[in-house]
Coordinates of C-alpha atoms in Angstrom, one line a residue:
Chain U
M1395 CA 6.1 -3.6 3.6
V1396 CA 5.5 -0.4 5.4
I1397 CA 2.9 -1.9 7.9
S1398 CA 5.4 -4.1 9.3
K1399 CA 8.1 -1.5 9.8
K1400 CA 5.9 1.1 11.5
P1401 CA 4.1 -0.5 14.4
L1402 CA 7.6 -1.8 15.5
H1403 CA 8.8 1.8 15.2
F1404 CA 6.5 2.8 16.9
I1405 CA 6.7 0.5 20.0
V1406 CA 10.1 1.5 20.1
A1407 CA 9.6 4.9 20.4
A1408 CA 6.6 4.8 22.7
L1409 CA 9.2 2.6 25.0
V1410 CA 12.2 4.7 24.8
A1411 CA 9.4 7.7 25.4
F1412 CA 8.3 6.0 28.7
L1413 CA 11.6 5.4 30.4
P1414 CA 11.8 8.9 31.9
L1415 CA 8.6 8.6 33.4
V1416 CA 9.9 4.8 35.3
N1417 CA 10.5 7.0 38.4
Y1418 CA 7.3 8.9 38.4
A1419 CA 5.3 5.8 37.0
N1420 CA 6.7 3.7 39.9
T1421 CA 5.1 6.0 42.6
T1422 CA 1.9 6.2 41.1
T1423 CA 1.4 2.5 40.5
D1424 CA 2.8 2.0 44.0
S1425 CA 0.3 4.3 45.9
T1426 CA -3.0 2.5 43.7
A1427 CA -1.3 -0.7 44.2
V1428 CA -2.2 -0.7 47.7
P1429 CA -5.6 -0.5 47.5
V1430 CA -5.9 -3.3 44.8
E1431 CA -3.8 -5.4 47.0
A1432 CA -6.0 -4.8 49.6
A1433 CA -8.9 -5.8 47.7
A1434 CA -7.1 -8.4 46.4
V1435 CA -6.5 -9.7 50.0
A1436 CA -9.8 -9.2 51.3
E1437 CA -11.3 -11.0 48.4
G1438 CA -8.9 -13.5 49.3
Q1439 CA -9.9 -13.8 53.0
H1440 CA -13.7 -14.0 51.6
H1441 CA -12.8 -16.9 49.4
A1442 CA -11.0 -18.6 52.2
E1443 CA -14.0 -18.2 54.4
E1444 CA -16.2 -19.8 51.8
A1445 CA -14.4 -22.1 50.0
P1446 CA -10.5 -23.1 49.8
K1447 CA -9.6 -21.4 46.6
D1448 CA -6.3 -19.6 46.4
L1449 CA -5.5 -16.8 44.7
K1450 CA -3.4 -18.4 41.8
T1451 CA -6.6 -20.6 41.1
E1452 CA -8.7 -18.0 40.9
I1453 CA -6.8 -16.0 38.4
K1454 CA -6.6 -19.3 36.1
E1455 CA -10.1 -19.9 36.4
F1456 CA -10.8 -16.3 35.4
I1457 CA -8.3 -16.3 32.6
G1458 CA -10.2 -19.4 31.5
H1459 CA -13.6 -17.8 31.5
H1460 CA -12.4 -14.9 29.8
L1461 CA -11.3 -17.0 26.8
M1462 CA -14.3 -19.0 27.0
D1463 CA -17.8 -17.6 25.3
S1464 CA -20.5 -16.4 27.6
Y1465 CA -24.4 -15.9 27.1
D1466 CA -24.5 -13.0 28.8
F1467 CA -22.5 -9.6 28.2
H1468 CA -20.6 -9.4 31.4
L1469 CA -18.3 -6.2 32.1
F1470 CA -17.6 -6.9 35.8
S1471 CA -18.5 -8.2 38.9
Y1472 CA -17.8 -7.2 42.5
K1473 CA -19.2 -7.6 46.0
D1474 CA -21.7 -5.2 47.9
D1475 CA -21.1 -4.7 51.6
A1476 CA -23.2 -7.8 52.2
G1477 CA -20.8 -9.8 50.4
V1478 CA -23.3 -10.7 47.7
E1479 CA -21.9 -10.8 44.2
K1480 CA -23.1 -8.1 42.1
H1481 CA -22.6 -8.7 38.0
I1482 CA -22.4 -5.7 35.6
G1483 CA -23.3 -5.9 32.2
F1484 CA -26.4 -7.1 29.7
P1485 CA -27.9 -10.5 29.3
L1486 CA -28.3 -11.9 25.8
P1487 CA -31.1 -14.0 24.2
V1488 CA -30.7 -18.1 24.3
I1489 CA -31.8 -19.6 21.3
L1490 CA -32.3 -23.6 21.8
I1491 CA -33.2 -26.4 18.8
D1492 CA -35.0 -28.7 21.6
N1493 CA -38.4 -29.9 20.7
G1494 CA -39.2 -27.1 18.3
L1495 CA -37.5 -23.6 19.1
Q1496 CA -37.1 -22.4 23.0
V1497 CA -35.9 -18.7 23.4
F1498 CA -35.2 -17.2 26.7
S1499 CA -32.9 -14.6 27.9
S1500 CA -29.8 -16.1 29.6
A1501 CA -30.6 -13.7 32.9
E1502 CA -33.0 -16.8 33.5
F1503 CA -29.7 -18.7 34.7
H1504 CA -28.7 -16.5 36.9
H1505 CA -25.1 -16.6 36.1
G1506 CA -25.3 -20.4 36.5
E1507 CA -26.9 -20.7 39.7
H1508 CA -30.5 -21.7 38.6
A1509 CA -31.8 -23.5 36.1
A1510 CA -33.7 -22.1 33.0
E1511 CA -37.3 -23.1 32.2
S1512 CA -38.6 -22.7 28.5
N1513 CA -41.8 -24.5 27.9
G1514 CA -41.7 -27.2 30.7
N1515 CA -37.8 -27.8 29.5
Y1516 CA -35.1 -27.2 32.0
Y1517 CA -31.6 -26.2 31.3
R1518 CA -28.9 -25.5 33.2
L1519 CA -25.3 -23.9 32.6
Y1520 CA -22.2 -25.9 33.2
H1521 CA -18.8 -24.8 32.4
G1522 CA -20.3 -22.2 30.0
K1523 CA -22.3 -24.8 27.9
I1524 CA -26.1 -25.6 28.2
Y1525 CA -27.1 -28.7 28.9
K1526 CA -30.5 -30.1 29.7
V1527 CA -32.0 -31.3 32.9
A1528 CA -35.3 -33.0 34.1
N1529 CA -36.2 -30.2 36.6
A1530 CA -35.3 -27.2 38.1
E1531 CA -33.8 -28.7 41.1
E1532 CA -31.7 -31.3 38.9
E1533 CA -27.4 -30.3 38.5
V1534 CA -25.5 -31.8 35.7
A1535 CA -24.0 -35.1 36.4
V1536 CA -20.4 -35.2 35.6
D1537 CA -18.2 -38.5 35.0
E1538 CA -14.8 -38.9 36.4
H1539 CA -13.0 -36.7 34.3
H1540 CA -15.4 -34.1 35.2
H1541 CA -17.3 -34.0 31.8
A1542 CA -20.9 -33.5 31.7
T1543 CA -22.8 -36.6 30.6
N1544 CA -26.4 -34.5 30.4
A1545 CA -27.9 -34.0 26.8
Q1546 CA -26.5 -30.8 25.2
P1547 CA -29.5 -29.3 23.3
L1548 CA -28.7 -27.8 19.5
D1549 CA -27.5 -24.3 20.9
F1550 CA -27.7 -21.6 18.2
S1551 CA -27.8 -18.7 20.9
I1552 CA -26.5 -15.1 20.4
T1553 CA -23.7 -15.2 22.9
K1554 CA -21.3 -12.9 23.7
N1555 CA -19.3 -13.5 20.7
V1556 CA -22.2 -13.4 18.3
F1557 CA -23.4 -10.1 19.8
M1558 CA -19.5 -8.7 19.3
I1559 CA -19.4 -10.1 15.7
F1560 CA -22.6 -8.3 14.9
V1561 CA -21.5 -5.3 16.6
V1562 CA -17.8 -5.3 14.3
A1563 CA -20.2 -6.3 11.4
L1564 CA -22.1 -3.1 11.8
I1565 CA -19.1 -1.2 12.8
M1566 CA -17.5 -2.1 9.4
F1567 CA -20.5 -1.7 7.6
F1568 CA -21.1 1.9 8.5
L1569 CA -17.5 3.0 8.4
F1570 CA -16.9 1.6 5.1
T1571 CA -19.9 2.8 3.5
N1572 CA -19.1 6.1 4.4
L1573 CA -15.9 6.1 3.2
A1574 CA -17.7 4.7 -0.3
K1575 CA -20.1 7.7 0.1
S1576 CA -17.4 10.4 0.8
Y1577 CA -15.7 9.7 -2.2
A1578 CA -18.8 10.7 -4.3
K1579 CA -19.5 13.8 -2.0
N1580 CA -15.9 15.0 -1.9
G1581 CA -14.7 14.4 -5.7
G1582 CA -12.7 11.3 -5.5
I1583 CA -11.0 12.0 -2.2
A1584 CA -11.8 10.1 0.9
S1585 CA -13.0 12.3 4.2
G1586 CA -13.0 11.9 7.6
A1587 CA -11.7 8.2 9.4
G1588 CA -11.7 7.0 5.3
R1589 CA -8.4 9.0 5.3
F1590 CA -6.7 6.4 7.7
F1591 CA -8.3 3.5 5.8
E1592 CA -7.9 4.4 2.4
P1593 CA -4.4 3.5 2.4
I1594 CA -4.7 0.6 4.4
I1595 CA -7.4 -0.9 1.6
L1596 CA -4.7 0.4 -1.3
Y1597 CA -2.0 -1.8 0.6
I1598 CA -3.8 -4.9 0.6
R1599 CA -5.0 -4.2 -3.2
D1600 CA -1.4 -3.2 -4.0
D1601 CA 0.5 -5.1 -1.7
I1602 CA -1.1 -8.4 -0.8
A1603 CA -4.0 -9.0 -3.8
I1604 CA -2.0 -8.0 -7.0
P1605 CA 1.4 -9.4 -6.2
N1606 CA 0.0 -12.7 -4.9
I1607 CA -3.3 -13.7 -7.4
G1608 CA -1.9 -11.7 -10.0
K1609 CA -4.4 -10.1 -12.7
N1610 CA -7.5 -12.1 -11.6
Y1611 CA -7.8 -10.3 -8.2
K1612 CA -10.1 -8.3 -8.5
K1613 CA -13.0 -11.3 -7.7
Y1614 CA -11.2 -11.9 -4.2
M1615 CA -10.7 -8.3 -3.3
S1616 CA -14.1 -8.3 -1.4
Y1617 CA -13.2 -11.3 0.4
L1618 CA -9.5 -10.2 1.3
L1619 CA -10.7 -6.4 2.8
T1620 CA -13.4 -8.0 4.7
I1621 CA -11.4 -10.5 6.4
F1622 CA -8.6 -8.6 7.3
F1623 CA -10.7 -5.9 8.6
F1624 CA -12.9 -8.1 10.3
I1625 CA -9.9 -10.0 12.1
W1626 CA -8.0 -6.6 13.0
F1627 CA -11.1 -5.0 14.1
L1628 CA -11.9 -8.2 16.5
N1629 CA -8.6 -8.8 17.8
I1630 CA -8.2 -5.0 18.5
F1631 CA -11.9 -5.1 20.3
G1632 CA -10.3 -8.2 22.1
L1633 CA -7.6 -6.1 24.0
T1634 CA -9.9 -3.6 25.1
P1635 CA -11.3 -3.9 28.5
L1636 CA -14.5 -5.1 27.6
G1637 CA -12.8 -8.8 27.9
I1638 CA -14.0 -10.1 24.5
N1639 CA -11.9 -13.0 22.6
V1640 CA -14.0 -13.6 19.6
T1641 CA -10.9 -14.4 17.1
G1642 CA -9.5 -16.6 20.2
N1643 CA -12.4 -18.8 19.6
I1644 CA -11.9 -21.9 17.4
A1645 CA -15.5 -22.0 16.0
V1646 CA -14.7 -18.2 14.3
T1647 CA -11.3 -18.9 13.2
A1648 CA -12.4 -22.1 11.6
C1649 CA -15.2 -20.4 9.8
L1650 CA -13.1 -18.0 8.2
A1651 CA -10.5 -20.8 7.2
I1652 CA -13.4 -23.1 5.8
L1653 CA -14.5 -20.0 3.9
T1654 CA -10.9 -19.5 2.3
Y1655 CA -10.6 -23.0 1.5
V1656 CA -14.1 -22.9 -0.4
I1657 CA -13.3 -20.2 -2.2
T1658 CA -10.0 -21.4 -3.1
T1659 CA -11.1 -24.9 -4.2
L1660 CA -14.1 -23.1 -6.3
T1661 CA -12.2 -20.6 -8.1
A1662 CA -9.4 -22.9 -8.9
N1663 CA -8.2 -23.5 -12.3
K1664 CA -7.4 -26.8 -14.0
N1665 CA -3.8 -26.0 -13.7
Y1666 CA -4.1 -26.2 -9.7
W1667 CA -5.7 -29.5 -9.9
G1668 CA -3.4 -30.6 -12.1
H1669 CA -0.6 -30.0 -9.6
I1670 CA -2.2 -31.9 -6.9
F1671 CA -3.5 -35.0 -8.7
W1672 CA -0.6 -35.2 -11.6
M1673 CA 2.4 -33.0 -10.8
P1674 CA 4.2 -32.3 -13.8
G1675 CA 7.6 -32.6 -14.4
V1676 CA 8.2 -35.6 -11.8
P1677 CA 8.6 -39.1 -12.5
T1678 CA 5.3 -41.0 -12.3
P1679 CA 6.1 -43.0 -9.3
M1680 CA 6.3 -40.0 -7.6
K1681 CA 3.3 -38.5 -9.0
I1682 CA 1.5 -41.4 -7.4
I1683 CA 2.9 -40.6 -4.1
L1684 CA 2.6 -36.9 -4.4
A1685 CA -1.0 -36.7 -4.8
P1686 CA -2.2 -38.1 -1.6
I1687 CA 0.6 -35.6 0.1
E1688 CA -0.9 -32.6 -2.0
L1689 CA -4.3 -33.3 -1.4
L1690 CA -3.6 -33.7 2.2
G1691 CA -1.6 -30.1 2.0
T1692 CA -4.8 -28.3 0.5
I1693 CA -6.9 -29.5 4.1
I1694 CA -3.6 -28.7 6.2
K1695 CA -3.2 -25.1 4.7
P1696 CA -6.8 -24.0 6.2
F1697 CA -6.1 -25.8 9.1
S1698 CA -3.1 -24.0 9.9
L1699 CA -4.8 -20.7 9.2
M1700 CA -7.4 -21.7 11.7
I1701 CA -4.9 -22.7 14.5
R1702 CA -2.6 -19.9 13.8
L1703 CA -5.0 -17.2 14.4
Y1704 CA -6.6 -19.0 17.1
A1705 CA -3.3 -19.8 18.9
N1706 CA -1.8 -16.6 18.4
M1707 CA -4.9 -14.7 20.1
V1708 CA -5.3 -17.0 23.1
A1709 CA -1.8 -17.2 23.7
G1710 CA -1.8 -13.4 23.7
H1711 CA -4.6 -13.1 26.0
V1712 CA -3.3 -15.9 28.5
V1713 CA 0.2 -14.2 28.8
L1714 CA -1.2 -11.0 29.3
M1715 CA -3.6 -12.1 31.6
S1716 CA -1.4 -13.8 33.3
I1717 CA 1.0 -11.0 33.9
I1718 CA -2.3 -8.8 35.1
G1719 CA -2.7 -11.6 37.3
L1720 CA 1.0 -11.3 38.6
M1721 CA 0.0 -8.0 39.9
F1722 CA -2.3 -9.6 42.4
I1723 CA 0.3 -12.7 43.5
F1724 CA 3.3 -10.0 44.0
K1725 CA 2.1 -8.4 47.4
N1726 CA 5.0 -6.1 47.2
W1727 CA 5.5 -3.0 45.1
L1728 CA 8.3 -3.9 42.9
G1729 CA 6.6 -6.8 41.4
S1730 CA 3.4 -5.2 41.0
S1731 CA 4.9 -2.7 39.3
L1732 CA 7.3 -4.6 37.5
S1733 CA 4.1 -6.9 35.9
F1734 CA 2.2 -3.6 35.3
F1735 CA 5.4 -2.7 32.7
L1736 CA 5.6 -5.7 31.3
A1737 CA 1.6 -6.1 30.8
F1738 CA 2.1 -2.3 29.3
A1739 CA 4.9 -3.5 27.0
L1740 CA 3.0 -6.7 26.3
S1741 CA -0.5 -4.6 25.2
L1742 CA 1.7 -2.8 22.8
L1743 CA 3.3 -6.0 21.3
E1744 CA -0.5 -7.2 21.2
I1745 CA -1.6 -4.3 18.9
L1746 CA 1.3 -5.3 16.6
V1747 CA 0.4 -8.9 16.6
A1748 CA -3.5 -7.8 16.3
A1749 CA -2.8 -6.3 13.0
L1750 CA 0.2 -9.0 11.7
Q1751 CA -2.0 -11.9 12.5
A1752 CA -4.7 -10.2 10.3
Y1753 CA -2.2 -9.2 7.8
I1754 CA -1.0 -12.8 7.7
F1755 CA -4.6 -14.4 7.2
T1756 CA -5.2 -12.2 4.5
M1757 CA -1.8 -12.7 2.7
L1758 CA -1.7 -16.3 3.2
S1759 CA -5.5 -16.7 2.0
A1760 CA -4.2 -14.4 -1.1
L1761 CA -1.4 -16.7 -1.7
Y1762 CA -3.7 -19.9 -2.0
F1763 CA -6.2 -18.2 -4.5
G1764 CA -2.9 -17.1 -6.2
A1765 CA -2.0 -20.8 -6.0
A1766 CA -5.6 -21.7 -7.3
N1767 CA -5.2 -19.2 -10.1
E1768 CA -1.7 -19.8 -11.7
E1769 CA -1.0 -20.3 -15.2
H1770 CA 1.6 -21.4 -16.6
H1771 CA 3.4 -22.8 -13.6
H1772 CA 5.8 -24.8 -15.6
D1773 CA 7.1 -23.1 -18.7
D1774 CA 9.5 -24.9 -21.3
H1775 CA 12.2 -23.1 -20.2
H1776 CA 12.7 -24.9 -16.9
Chain T
M520 CA -6.8 -31.7 20.8
E521 CA -10.1 -33.1 22.5
K522 CA -10.2 -29.8 24.3
L523 CA -10.2 -27.8 21.0
L524 CA -13.0 -29.9 19.9
D525 CA -14.9 -29.6 22.9
Q526 CA -14.2 -25.6 22.6
F527 CA -15.9 -25.8 19.3
S528 CA -19.5 -24.6 19.4
L529 CA -21.8 -25.0 16.4
G530 CA -24.0 -21.9 17.4
L531 CA -21.1 -19.9 17.0
F532 CA -19.9 -21.4 14.0
F533 CA -23.7 -20.6 12.4
W534 CA -23.6 -17.4 13.3
Q535 CA -20.4 -16.3 12.7
F536 CA -20.8 -17.9 9.1
L537 CA -24.0 -16.1 8.7
L538 CA -22.8 -12.5 9.8
F539 CA -19.8 -13.2 7.9
V540 CA -21.1 -14.0 4.7
G541 CA -23.3 -11.5 5.0
L542 CA -20.9 -9.0 5.8
I543 CA -19.3 -9.9 2.9
L544 CA -22.0 -9.6 0.4
L545 CA -23.0 -6.2 1.8
L546 CA -19.4 -4.5 2.0
K547 CA -19.2 -6.0 -1.5
K548 CA -22.2 -4.0 -2.8
F549 CA -21.8 -1.1 -0.6
A550 CA -18.3 -0.5 0.3
W551 CA -15.9 -2.2 -1.7
K552 CA -17.1 -1.7 -5.3
P553 CA -17.7 2.0 -4.8
I554 CA -14.4 2.1 -3.1
L555 CA -12.3 0.4 -5.4
D556 CA -14.0 2.1 -8.1
A557 CA -13.5 5.8 -7.1
V558 CA -9.9 4.8 -6.3
N559 CA -9.7 3.4 -9.6
E560 CA -11.3 6.2 -11.4
R561 CA -9.1 8.7 -9.3
E562 CA -5.9 6.6 -10.6
E563 CA -7.0 6.9 -13.7
G564 CA -7.5 10.4 -13.5
I565 CA -4.4 11.5 -12.0
K566 CA -2.7 8.8 -15.0
D567 CA -4.6 10.6 -17.5
A568 CA -3.5 14.2 -15.8
L569 CA 0.3 13.3 -16.0
L570 CA -0.3 11.9 -19.4
S571 CA -2.0 15.1 -20.6
A572 CA 0.7 17.2 -18.9
E573 CA 3.8 15.5 -20.5
N574 CA 1.8 15.8 -23.8
A575 CA 1.2 19.6 -23.2
K576 CA 5.0 19.9 -22.2
K577 CA 5.6 17.8 -25.3
E578 CA 3.7 20.3 -27.5
M579 CA 5.0 23.1 -25.8
M580 CA 8.8 21.7 -26.8
N581 CA 7.6 21.1 -29.9
L582 CA 6.0 24.8 -30.0
K583 CA 9.2 26.4 -28.7
A584 CA 11.4 24.2 -31.4
D585 CA 9.2 25.6 -34.1
N586 CA 9.7 29.3 -32.9
Q587 CA 13.2 28.3 -33.2
K588 CA 13.2 27.3 -36.4
L589 CA 11.5 30.1 -37.2
L590 CA 13.5 32.3 -35.8
D591 CA 16.7 31.1 -37.3
Q592 CA 14.6 30.9 -40.9
A593 CA 14.1 34.6 -40.4
R594 CA 17.7 35.5 -39.1
A595 CA 19.0 33.4 -42.0
E596 CA 16.7 35.5 -44.4
R597 CA 18.2 38.7 -43.0
D598 CA 21.0 37.7 -43.0
T599 CA 20.9 36.8 -47.1
M600 CA 19.2 39.9 -48.0
I601 CA 21.9 41.9 -46.0
K602 CA 24.5 40.4 -48.0
E603 CA 23.0 40.2 -51.0
A604 CA 22.0 44.4 -50.5
R605 CA 25.8 44.6 -49.5
E606 CA 26.7 42.7 -52.8
I607 CA 24.4 45.0 -55.2
K608 CA 25.6 48.2 -53.4
E609 CA 29.2 47.3 -54.0
K610 CA 28.4 46.4 -57.9
M611 CA 26.7 49.4 -58.1
I612 CA 29.2 51.2 -56.8
A613 CA 32.1 49.5 -58.8
D614 CA 29.7 50.1 -61.7
A615 CA 29.2 53.7 -61.3
K616 CA 33.3 53.8 -61.0
S617 CA 34.0 52.1 -64.2
E618 CA 31.3 54.1 -66.0
A619 CA 32.7 56.9 -64.5
Q620 CA 36.3 56.2 -65.7
V621 CA 34.9 55.3 -69.0
Q622 CA 33.2 58.5 -69.4
G623 CA 35.7 60.5 -68.0
A624 CA 38.3 58.9 -70.3
K625 CA 36.1 59.4 -73.3
M626 CA 35.7 63.2 -72.3
I627 CA 39.3 63.4 -71.9
E628 CA 40.1 61.8 -75.3
Q629 CA 37.3 64.1 -76.7
A630 CA 38.7 67.1 -75.2
K631 CA 42.3 66.0 -76.6
A632 CA 40.9 65.6 -79.8
S633 CA 39.4 68.7 -79.9
I634 CA 42.4 70.1 -78.1
E635 CA 44.6 69.2 -81.1
S636 CA 42.0 70.0 -83.8
E637 CA 41.8 73.2 -82.4
K638 CA 45.8 73.5 -82.3
N639 CA 45.9 72.5 -85.4
A640 CA 43.2 75.0 -87.1
A641 CA 45.0 77.5 -85.0
L642 CA 48.3 76.6 -86.6
A643 CA 47.0 76.6 -90.0
E644 CA 45.5 79.8 -89.5
L645 CA 48.5 81.1 -88.0
K646 CA 50.5 79.7 -90.8
S647 CA 48.2 81.2 -93.5
Q648 CA 48.4 84.7 -91.7
V649 CA 52.3 84.3 -91.4
S650 CA 52.2 83.6 -94.9
G651 CA 50.0 86.5 -96.0
L652 CA 52.0 88.7 -93.8
S653 CA 55.5 87.8 -95.2
V654 CA 54.3 88.0 -98.9
D655 CA 52.8 91.5 -97.7
I656 CA 55.7 92.4 -96.2
A657 CA 58.0 91.1 -99.1
E658 CA 55.7 93.0 -101.6
K659 CA 55.9 96.2 -99.7
L660 CA 59.7 95.8 -99.6
L661 CA 59.9 94.6 -103.1
K662 CA 57.9 97.7 -103.9
A663 CA 59.7 100.2 -101.8
E664 CA 63.3 98.8 -103.5
L665 CA 61.9 98.9 -106.7
S666 CA 60.4 102.1 -107.1
N667 CA 63.1 103.5 -109.7
K668 CA 65.0 102.6 -112.7
E669 CA 68.1 102.7 -111.3
S670 CA 67.8 100.3 -107.9
Q671 CA 66.0 98.0 -110.2
S672 CA 68.8 97.9 -112.5
A673 CA 71.4 97.9 -109.9
L674 CA 69.6 94.9 -108.4
V675 CA 69.4 93.1 -111.7
E676 CA 73.4 93.9 -111.8
K677 CA 73.9 92.6 -108.3
M678 CA 71.9 89.5 -109.0
L679 CA 73.7 88.8 -112.2
G680 CA 76.7 89.4 -110.3
E681 CA 75.8 87.1 -108.1
V682 CA 74.7 84.6 -110.6
K683 CA 78.2 83.1 -112.1
L684 CA 77.7 81.9 -115.2
N685 CA 79.5 78.3 -114.7
Chain M
M259 CA 8.6 -44.7 30.4
Q260 CA 6.2 -42.2 29.7
I261 CA 7.5 -38.8 28.6
P262 CA 5.1 -36.5 30.2
T263 CA 3.5 -34.0 27.0
I264 CA 4.6 -30.8 28.8
V265 CA 8.5 -32.1 27.9
G266 CA 7.1 -32.4 23.9
A267 CA 5.3 -28.8 24.2
G268 CA 9.0 -27.3 25.0
L269 CA 10.7 -29.4 22.4
I270 CA 8.2 -28.0 19.9
V271 CA 9.0 -24.4 21.3
I272 CA 12.5 -24.6 20.7
G273 CA 12.0 -26.4 17.5
A274 CA 9.7 -23.8 16.2
G275 CA 11.9 -21.1 18.0
L276 CA 14.9 -22.5 16.2
G277 CA 13.4 -22.3 12.9
I278 CA 11.6 -18.9 13.2
G279 CA 14.9 -17.5 14.3
K280 CA 17.1 -19.1 11.5
I281 CA 14.4 -17.2 9.1
G282 CA 14.6 -13.9 10.9
G283 CA 18.3 -14.1 10.7
S284 CA 18.4 -15.0 7.3
A285 CA 16.0 -12.3 6.5
M286 CA 18.0 -9.6 8.2
D287 CA 21.1 -10.7 6.1
A288 CA 19.6 -10.8 3.2
I289 CA 18.2 -7.4 3.7
A290 CA 21.6 -6.2 4.7
R291 CA 23.0 -7.5 1.5
Q292 CA 19.8 -6.1 -0.7
P293 CA 18.2 -3.1 1.2
E294 CA 16.2 -2.3 -2.1
A295 CA 14.1 -5.7 -1.9
S296 CA 13.8 -5.4 1.6
G297 CA 9.7 -5.7 0.8
K298 CA 10.2 -9.0 -0.8
I299 CA 12.1 -10.3 1.7
Q300 CA 10.0 -9.2 4.6
T301 CA 6.8 -10.7 2.8
A302 CA 8.8 -14.1 2.2
M303 CA 10.3 -14.0 5.8
L304 CA 6.6 -13.2 7.3
I305 CA 5.0 -16.5 5.2
A306 CA 7.9 -18.9 6.1
A307 CA 7.6 -17.9 9.9
A308 CA 4.0 -18.3 9.6
L309 CA 4.5 -21.8 8.4
I310 CA 6.9 -22.6 11.2
E311 CA 4.6 -21.0 13.8
G312 CA 1.0 -23.1 12.4
I313 CA 3.0 -26.3 12.5
G314 CA 4.4 -25.5 16.0
F315 CA 0.7 -24.8 17.3
A316 CA -0.4 -27.8 15.4
A317 CA 2.0 -29.7 17.5
L318 CA 1.2 -27.7 20.5
F319 CA -2.1 -28.5 20.6
A320 CA -1.6 -32.4 19.5
A321 CA 1.3 -32.6 22.4

């Protein structure tokens, strides 16, 4: 358990190291906070002119948008001198299955301001989702709960999250194939970035896979290693200012959890099923009661995996962004610098959580695989 | 809960599944297998090296023990040889001593015997010479004494006077 | 009378917090008693905490 101690030590050390800088940092944040506040105030005034929106709801909306997937890779937006909103980023392809394949660039939505047209079909963005509309002028109809009532086409677009998954997959592929190649080149010793990742791979093998799964660990190693680095990298990417939230998306975590469930179920031996349907060592009536509970348990396990990762990431992002948002709400130097430090400390904590959630997901997956592979659980000498 | 379900995007799920499974398979073939094999190989190599070092150490110890044993043996042999030599020497000395003694005694004995015989011979010669001399002297004396008739008759007289008839 | 869901969420957070706190405290005790077993204890602690957290989140989303 080296990995769980070191980040903690690091965070404590970093916080202590930062203490003497408090005074100095206060003055700098104070001086930088002024233009930021001014900008925020200016923006608030501008908004006040066009729509009665206060800063709090704006921040709330911004967080909501950040948490959601989007059809373009949006870095930031600003207002030019003429008061026109400019968005910096690049559009991603939209792929819909609606009377055949419809492929077009998300730039055609003009950030939700226009309806996009493809082969005579019109689509409109509404709250991050694509709805079909009859013509270019029609708006998405909403019911009294603000739910859209228009039809949703089957959506296989390369969204921001898909794009990031692809990027992370590419990074992982090049990183680890390079590591694999470096062994041959370097006489069995890792070189470069592999020196950092090799101990982690060994940690996953020696402290996660072998103790939890046992002697059959080899066939699960690929999955465990991939899932650990995949979640970890995506979590870390989520902390960057790129503003992506892939692991905080229920579809992504659901996919990972379902894979764990499928692998557990497919590789389970008869011992595992025996424990679910006919628990040995308990009276017969209890066996009948236990069977559905155990069966439900097998589904609850991956469900909790899914929810845990999703909720941790969403909660981390929401808290972090709310505190950053507080900087703009507090219109004095004390509150702004205070929330700056809170955000800084929380960011460090989130780095720990990023690794911890990847670790827990991998660990629990290994635990479930181990349960599916267990032999002679109830020995005679019980 | 409805919010959660509302957020669920089938497209994202589809792409995630496709990319992730592809990633697992690709990494398994091109990364994890070579990495784990290399690491295993290295670990085996380290284990082997340690084992061989241990063996070499053991062999060395054995060799050392052997050497010690040989040395001990040689030393013991030397000791016994020295002891034997000393014994032989002592025995030789003792033998020589006793021989010399015997020889000496014998020589003394012989010398004694020869001295005795010489002495006896000398004595016998002396005796015979003394007896011859005395006879000679007596002869001369007698000749001188009995050279005339009166002295002869005087002597006879005297002698007859001396001899008293009882 | 309708109890607002935010009250339920608060109750869930209190319960989960107490549970995780108890696990952490017990783990600290165990590590203090047996420092050589700290690795195993930490692993077990993380698993137990993760399970409680999972239930907590599940309930939070249901609320």
